[in-house]
XYZ file of C-alpha atoms in Angstrom:
299
model
C -1.426 33.334 -11.135
C -3.803 30.966 -13.487
C -2.253 27.811 -12.706
C -1.108 27.890 -9.057
C -3.560 26.070 -6.486
C -5.458 28.619 -4.128
C -4.201 28.878 -0.788
C -6.091 26.945 1.690
C -8.603 28.522 4.034
C -7.533 27.682 7.433
C -10.813 27.860 8.876
C -12.003 25.021 6.513
C -9.171 22.948 7.556
C -9.638 22.793 10.911
C -13.327 22.213 10.390
C -12.417 19.270 8.578
C -9.755 17.923 10.919
C -12.557 18.266 13.697
C -15.259 16.403 11.717
C -13.017 13.316 11.018
C -11.419 12.885 14.587
C -14.867 12.666 15.644
C -16.125 10.261 12.771
C -12.876 8.093 13.398
C -13.649 7.841 17.120
C -17.563 6.937 16.473
C -17.364 3.294 16.756
C -16.613 3.685 20.210
C -19.528 5.646 20.793
C -21.467 2.847 18.712
C -20.382 0.165 21.501
C -22.554 2.051 23.844
C -25.685 1.562 21.545
C -24.621 -1.982 20.060
C -28.039 -3.534 21.221
C -30.251 -1.163 19.277
C -31.018 -2.104 15.836
C -29.554 -0.206 13.044
C -32.397 1.408 11.447
C -33.859 2.116 14.776
C -30.901 3.924 15.810
C -30.764 5.876 12.404
C -34.290 6.752 13.021
C -33.525 8.003 16.792
C -30.200 9.423 15.362
C -32.240 11.719 13.195
C -34.865 12.773 15.821
C -32.548 13.964 18.393
C -30.236 15.798 15.760
C -33.251 17.976 14.965
C -33.528 19.870 17.995
C -30.004 20.607 18.562
C -29.862 22.009 14.884
C -33.141 24.138 15.590
C -31.311 25.607 18.934
C -27.766 26.194 16.872
C -30.178 27.975 14.331
C -31.998 30.467 17.066
C -28.998 31.101 18.334
C -27.097 32.182 15.590
C -30.003 33.771 14.181
C -30.522 31.675 11.032
C -34.187 31.503 10.789
C -34.580 33.645 7.711
C -32.293 31.476 5.624
C -34.200 28.611 6.921
C -37.404 29.951 5.704
C -35.704 31.254 2.330
C -34.288 27.603 1.825
C -37.423 25.661 2.299
C -39.287 28.193 0.217
C -36.861 27.587 -2.881
C -38.053 24.581 -4.689
C -34.843 23.807 -6.278
C -32.771 23.861 -2.944
C -35.239 21.714 -0.971
C -35.170 18.810 -4.125
C -31.336 18.863 -3.524
C -31.371 18.696 0.219
C -34.156 15.944 0.301
C -31.583 14.021 -2.172
C -28.670 14.602 0.096
C -30.608 13.663 3.143
C -31.161 10.257 1.427
C -27.735 9.701 0.683
C -26.553 10.428 4.472
C -29.256 8.404 5.616
C -28.437 5.557 3.539
C -24.574 6.000 4.470
C -25.794 6.063 8.402
C -27.237 2.612 8.056
C -24.807 0.884 6.074
C -22.343 2.193 8.508
C -23.947 1.278 12.209
C -24.950 -1.942 10.676
C -21.153 -2.788 9.403
C -19.710 -1.599 13.113
C -22.511 -3.853 14.687
C -21.601 -6.655 12.581
C -18.079 -6.820 13.090
C -17.078 -5.221 9.663
C -14.856 -2.525 11.138
C -12.499 -2.646 8.308
C -15.422 -2.981 5.646
C -16.174 0.514 7.236
C -12.733 1.710 7.081
C -12.333 0.855 3.529
C -15.287 2.550 2.509
C -13.905 6.086 3.818
C -10.226 5.137 2.404
C -12.260 4.747 -1.095
C -14.123 8.033 -0.802
C -11.402 10.566 -0.953
C -10.719 8.806 -4.266
C -14.167 9.227 -5.187
C -13.996 13.009 -4.011
C -10.901 13.359 -6.450
C -12.848 11.977 -9.334
C -15.499 14.221 -8.420
C -13.915 16.995 -8.091
C -11.884 16.445 -11.118
C -14.254 15.559 -13.399
C -17.312 17.558 -12.293
C -16.094 20.656 -10.558
C -13.155 21.381 -12.877
C -10.471 21.168 -9.821
C -6.457 21.013 -10.896
C -4.404 18.387 -8.992
C -0.571 18.932 -8.284
C 2.081 16.578 -9.478
C 2.297 15.992 -5.595
C -1.293 15.230 -5.385
C -1.073 13.116 -8.415
C 1.167 10.709 -6.638
C -0.835 10.682 -3.473
C -3.944 9.432 -5.690
C -1.637 6.669 -7.342
C -0.299 5.670 -4.060
C -3.925 5.388 -2.355
C -5.535 3.804 -5.561
C -2.751 1.205 -5.155
C -3.624 0.355 -1.197
C -7.186 0.645 -1.916
C -6.829 -2.403 -4.621
C -4.688 -4.312 -2.441
C -7.278 -3.977 0.155
C -10.600 -4.442 -2.189
C -8.713 -7.876 -3.674
C -9.005 -9.416 -0.235
C -12.333 -8.306 0.839
C -14.681 -9.078 -1.920
C -17.463 -10.083 0.182
C -17.831 -6.973 1.986
C -17.202 -4.609 -0.865
C -20.594 -3.571 -1.463
C -20.574 -2.063 2.378
C -17.197 -0.125 1.615
C -18.771 0.865 -1.836
C -22.191 2.310 -0.599
C -20.185 3.784 1.897
C -17.632 5.576 -0.274
C -20.263 6.644 -2.916
C -23.001 7.802 -0.742
C -20.895 9.959 1.283
C -19.131 11.332 -1.703
C -22.224 12.327 -3.488
C -23.384 13.650 -0.138
C -20.453 16.194 0.032
C -20.481 17.116 -3.247
C -24.188 17.932 -3.228
C -23.488 20.154 -0.021
C -20.842 21.935 -1.579
C -22.888 23.116 -4.321
C -26.276 23.865 -2.643
C -26.003 27.330 -1.310
C -27.321 26.897 2.083
C -25.431 27.305 4.914
C -24.132 24.412 7.217
C -26.629 24.658 10.195
C -29.886 25.259 7.787
C -28.678 22.995 5.559
C -28.604 20.286 8.412
C -31.729 21.313 9.891
C -33.660 20.788 6.644
C -32.261 17.648 5.980
C -33.292 16.298 9.342
C -36.640 18.085 9.221
C -37.252 15.981 5.612
C -36.371 12.477 7.624
C -38.209 13.433 10.611
C -41.111 11.404 9.421
C -39.702 8.361 8.077
C -37.742 8.449 11.445
C -40.523 8.336 13.557
C -42.170 5.719 11.570
C -39.482 3.377 11.866
C -39.234 4.136 15.543
C -42.807 3.438 15.759
C -42.645 0.125 13.986
C -39.923 -1.107 16.147
C -41.960 0.100 19.280
C -44.633 -1.968 17.912
C -42.786 -5.079 17.190
C -39.582 -5.611 19.062
C -40.095 -3.255 21.512
C -38.521 0.401 21.610
C -34.799 0.400 22.780
C -35.665 3.683 23.802
C -37.274 2.525 26.590
C -35.198 -0.202 27.750
C -32.926 1.717 30.553
C -32.262 5.341 31.396
C -28.524 4.701 30.590
C -29.044 3.441 26.921
C -31.866 5.993 26.284
C -28.903 8.928 27.171
C -26.678 6.974 24.873
C -29.192 7.257 22.177
C -29.975 11.005 22.537
C -26.314 11.650 22.397
C -26.660 10.479 19.065
C -27.934 13.734 18.224
C -24.979 15.294 19.305
C -22.237 13.227 17.399
C -24.645 13.698 14.549
C -25.113 17.218 14.258
C -21.609 18.668 15.177
C -19.256 16.710 12.488
C -21.798 17.075 9.917
C -21.868 20.510 10.647
C -18.017 20.972 10.667
C -17.823 18.977 7.279
C -20.353 21.443 5.713
C -18.654 24.315 6.428
C -15.123 22.483 5.258
C -17.012 21.304 2.007
C -17.850 25.395 0.994
C -14.418 26.589 2.055
C -11.855 23.865 0.786
C -11.323 22.213 -2.594
C -13.070 18.974 -3.032
C -10.134 17.062 -3.534
C -8.113 18.490 -0.372
C -10.993 17.705 1.760
C -11.055 14.065 0.512
C -7.586 13.572 1.260
C -7.864 14.958 4.773
C -10.627 12.075 5.095
C -7.694 9.677 5.564
C -7.645 10.313 9.253
C -11.060 9.072 9.892
C -10.529 5.562 8.541
C -7.139 5.384 9.994
C -8.412 5.860 13.076
C -11.169 3.566 12.481
C -8.684 1.014 11.068
C -6.623 1.118 14.445
C -9.953 0.622 16.473
C -10.449 -2.370 14.775
C -7.341 -3.501 15.188
C -7.066 -2.844 19.213
C -10.517 -2.170 20.528
C -12.572 -4.572 18.412
C -9.775 -7.038 18.203
C -10.043 -7.940 14.024
C -7.459 -9.900 12.700
C -5.568 -8.257 10.175
C -4.038 -9.719 6.879
C -1.207 -9.109 4.746
C -3.317 -7.314 2.157
C -4.577 -5.281 4.515
C -0.829 -4.361 6.082
C 0.089 -3.455 2.755
C -2.749 -1.214 2.058
C -2.097 0.632 5.407
C 1.278 1.585 4.284
C 0.232 2.701 1.067
C -2.594 4.819 2.586
C -0.232 6.595 5.229
C 2.346 7.106 2.470
C -0.650 8.741 0.189
C -1.584 10.938 3.162
C 2.146 11.928 4.004
C 2.508 13.119 0.088
C -0.636 15.119 0.189
C 0.118 16.585 3.922
C 3.367 17.760 2.127
C 2.040 19.195 -0.794
C -0.576 20.916 1.773
C 1.978 22.572 4.054
C 3.984 23.448 0.785
C 1.453 25.345 -0.422
C 0.183 26.912 2.575
C 3.680 28.632 3.036
C 3.519 30.191 -0.431
C 2.521 33.812 -0.488
C -0.661 34.475 -2.377
C 0.207 35.098 -5.688
C -2.795 37.387 -6.429
């Protein structure tokens, strides 16, 4: 009763799987907007995310929660920090994909679960099972092998891992729902985003005015931003943070495969060894989750 891990929340698990599958397939969407500079694209991405969030909040009758969060200065401060972290994460990720650093982006999200485990155990007092510690060790070996062969792009990987790990931790702790939280984050980033869009319009020319097809693709960024982040926010509040981190192996695995197939990046021996370790770690962790889900609730 006092040491057994709690049963996994199925709603949280489903939300996490949905979020990470969408994020794993994101490079395919970014192929449609690869002509748009990373900073400009992220600006438009935020601009088109906000209307969608406002609509969802309206349909779900969450305006009172939005007003309460805006009126709470401490909550607003934490959401300003989480908004900054996710904006940095988006810019680095888009830049990496556009510049042929798909494996570096993938590595960042392989490192991220280790960051989540560290944050969960050190700051949230979460306990890992013996199988989870085995998975941590296997993942650490794999990441070490891949990092050793990717020192020149490791800044990409570390920035992605640390920014998103910290973002998830803040969203787990702030008492704001998924939709209101993302709505407030998008609102706080709206003015800087308009500034970025205006800068590119006056200097290099706005990508939004190039063609109807490109404009629609840019607008779709709002949906590709809002839906997985909403799912992630739901999962972050319902699952142990360490569990959430290991489910994340799904997204970089998809990205890794896309880099090998669609983007045609060369796979070296260190990357192959890392891939084997990561999948072994994911298998051990999945085994642990299945075993825990079948246990009757002892409470």
